[in-house]
Amino acid sequence: MIENGYYIWLYVCDQELEEEWNKISQLPFNGQDKRGQELRHTLIRYLTSKGLRKDSAGISKLSEKDILAVENGDANVLFTKKLSLYPRLYQIIWEFDVYKKTETQADIHSFSELNMLKTQHKSLNEIFGPG
């Protein structure tokens, strides 16, 4: 998996991440962020999106704004730019890429909606016909 052109699961040291994260945040490394996602995964993706290694050195380069973003469930530095269309487009493309590579639905709303619409369309065609 890739985030902003960087491989997510390269240079990950869970022990250092847990130690350093628990020093700077009230939310535990092995807990959930404020969106109910695994904080560990949110943090790893966020660090990756900034081009940082996932270890104590990467954590030390996070600003207060970055820490709050991770706690709030933003898994990519792009998602902190709330008034821009680009982060939403990036999220949809990332979800599609996950879906394509794993053939499982990303745990994100837009793909749930897409699957629901496809199912509804198929059901309506069965009831009323394709025309």
PDB file of C-alpha atoms in Angstrom, residues 5-78:
ATOM      1  CA  GLY A   5       3.925   8.055  -3.027  1.00  0.00           C
ATOM      2  CA  TYR A   6       5.488   6.400   0.055  1.00  0.00           C
ATOM      3  CA  TYR A   7       5.153   2.744   1.041  1.00  0.00           C
ATOM      4  CA  ILE A   8       3.106   2.465   4.231  1.00  0.00           C
ATOM      5  CA  TRP A   9       4.613  -0.647   5.789  1.00  0.00           C
ATOM      6  CA  LEU A  10       8.317   0.150   5.298  1.00  0.00           C
ATOM      7  CA  TYR A  11      10.423   1.291   8.259  1.00  0.00           C
ATOM      8  CA  VAL A  12       7.818   0.589  10.959  1.00  0.00           C
ATOM      9  CA  CYS A  13       9.025   0.116  14.546  1.00  0.00           C
ATOM     10  CA  ASP A  14       5.936  -0.486  16.690  1.00  0.00           C
ATOM     11  CA  GLN A  15       7.879  -0.467  19.953  1.00  0.00           C
ATOM     12  CA  GLU A  16       9.327   3.014  19.325  1.00  0.00           C
ATOM     13  CA  LEU A  17       6.011   4.301  17.966  1.00  0.00           C
ATOM     14  CA  GLU A  18       4.107   3.134  21.030  1.00  0.00           C
ATOM     15  CA  GLU A  19       6.675   4.530  23.482  1.00  0.00           C
ATOM     16  CA  GLU A  20       6.899   7.949  21.837  1.00  0.00           C
ATOM     17  CA  TRP A  21       3.207   8.314  20.981  1.00  0.00           C
ATOM     18  CA  ASN A  22       2.109   7.571  24.541  1.00  0.00           C
ATOM     19  CA  LYS A  23       4.429  10.374  25.741  1.00  0.00           C
ATOM     20  CA  ILE A  24       2.777  13.041  23.573  1.00  0.00           C
ATOM     21  CA  SER A  25      -0.888  12.040  23.487  1.00  0.00           C
ATOM     22  CA  GLN A  26      -3.679  11.162  25.900  1.00  0.00           C
ATOM     23  CA  LEU A  27      -5.040   8.663  23.361  1.00  0.00           C
ATOM     24  CA  PRO A  28      -3.235   5.317  23.705  1.00  0.00           C
ATOM     25  CA  PHE A  29      -1.280   3.942  20.750  1.00  0.00           C
ATOM     26  CA  ASN A  30      -3.167   0.634  20.945  1.00  0.00           C
ATOM     27  CA  GLY A  31      -6.540   2.363  21.290  1.00  0.00           C
ATOM     28  CA  GLN A  32      -8.757   4.216  18.864  1.00  0.00           C
ATOM     29  CA  ASP A  33      -8.684   7.702  17.407  1.00  0.00           C
ATOM     30  CA  LYS A  34     -11.715   9.996  17.718  1.00  0.00           C
ATOM     31  CA  ARG A  35     -13.281   8.443  14.607  1.00  0.00           C
ATOM     32  CA  GLY A  36     -13.163   4.969  16.135  1.00  0.00           C
ATOM     33  CA  GLN A  37     -10.316   3.754  13.907  1.00  0.00           C
ATOM     34  CA  GLU A  38      -7.229   1.961  15.203  1.00  0.00           C
ATOM     35  CA  LEU A  39      -4.946   4.818  16.220  1.00  0.00           C
ATOM     36  CA  ARG A  40      -1.870   2.760  15.304  1.00  0.00           C
ATOM     37  CA  HIS A  41      -2.994   2.575  11.669  1.00  0.00           C
ATOM     38  CA  THR A  42      -3.981   6.248  11.566  1.00  0.00           C
ATOM     39  CA  LEU A  43      -0.570   7.237  12.943  1.00  0.00           C
ATOM     40  CA  ILE A  44       1.366   4.987  10.570  1.00  0.00           C
ATOM     41  CA  ARG A  45      -0.525   6.293   7.532  1.00  0.00           C
ATOM     42  CA  TYR A  46      -0.129   9.910   8.696  1.00  0.00           C
ATOM     43  CA  LEU A  47       3.626   9.542   9.198  1.00  0.00           C
ATOM     44  CA  THR A  48       3.869   7.864   5.795  1.00  0.00           C
ATOM     45  CA  SER A  49       1.908  10.674   4.134  1.00  0.00           C
ATOM     46  CA  LYS A  50       4.519  13.136   5.421  1.00  0.00           C
ATOM     47  CA  GLY A  51       7.376  10.979   4.126  1.00  0.00           C
ATOM     48  CA  LEU A  52       8.564  10.134   7.658  1.00  0.00           C
ATOM     49  CA  ARG A  53       9.785   6.836   9.032  1.00  0.00           C
ATOM     50  CA  LYS A  54       7.446   5.115  11.424  1.00  0.00           C
ATOM     51  CA  ASP A  55       9.690   5.214  14.503  1.00  0.00           C
ATOM     52  CA  SER A  56      10.757   7.587  17.287  1.00  0.00           C
ATOM     53  CA  ALA A  57      12.504   9.897  14.791  1.00  0.00           C
ATOM     54  CA  GLY A  58       9.300  10.242  12.776  1.00  0.00           C
ATOM     55  CA  ILE A  59       7.214  10.951  15.881  1.00  0.00           C
ATOM     56  CA  SER A  60       9.696  13.640  16.989  1.00  0.00           C
ATOM     57  CA  LYS A  61       9.021  15.559  13.755  1.00  0.00           C
ATOM     58  CA  LEU A  62       5.264  15.839  14.376  1.00  0.00           C
ATOM     59  CA  SER A  63       3.904  19.259  15.293  1.00  0.00           C
ATOM     60  CA  GLU A  64       1.026  19.886  17.714  1.00  0.00           C
ATOM     61  CA  LYS A  65      -1.224  20.289  14.669  1.00  0.00           C
ATOM     62  CA  ASP A  66      -0.092  16.884  13.364  1.00  0.00           C
ATOM     63  CA  ILE A  67      -0.741  15.216  16.726  1.00  0.00           C
ATOM     64  CA  LEU A  68      -4.260  16.673  16.846  1.00  0.00           C
ATOM     65  CA  ALA A  69      -4.889  15.543  13.270  1.00  0.00           C
ATOM     66  CA  VAL A  70      -3.925  11.948  14.128  1.00  0.00           C
ATOM     67  CA  GLU A  71      -6.037  12.024  17.299  1.00  0.00           C
ATOM     68  CA  ASN A  72      -8.977  13.294  15.215  1.00  0.00           C
ATOM     69  CA  GLY A  73      -8.573  10.401  12.774  1.00  0.00           C
ATOM     70  CA  ASP A  74      -6.924  12.161   9.830  1.00  0.00           C
ATOM     71  CA  ALA A  75      -4.794   9.426   8.271  1.00  0.00           C
ATOM     72  CA  ASN A  76      -3.117  11.713   5.738  1.00  0.00           C
ATOM     73  CA  VAL A  77      -1.650  15.189   6.024  1.00  0.00           C
ATOM     74  CA  LEU A  78      -3.747  16.130   2.968  1.00  0.00           C
TER      75      LEU A  78
END
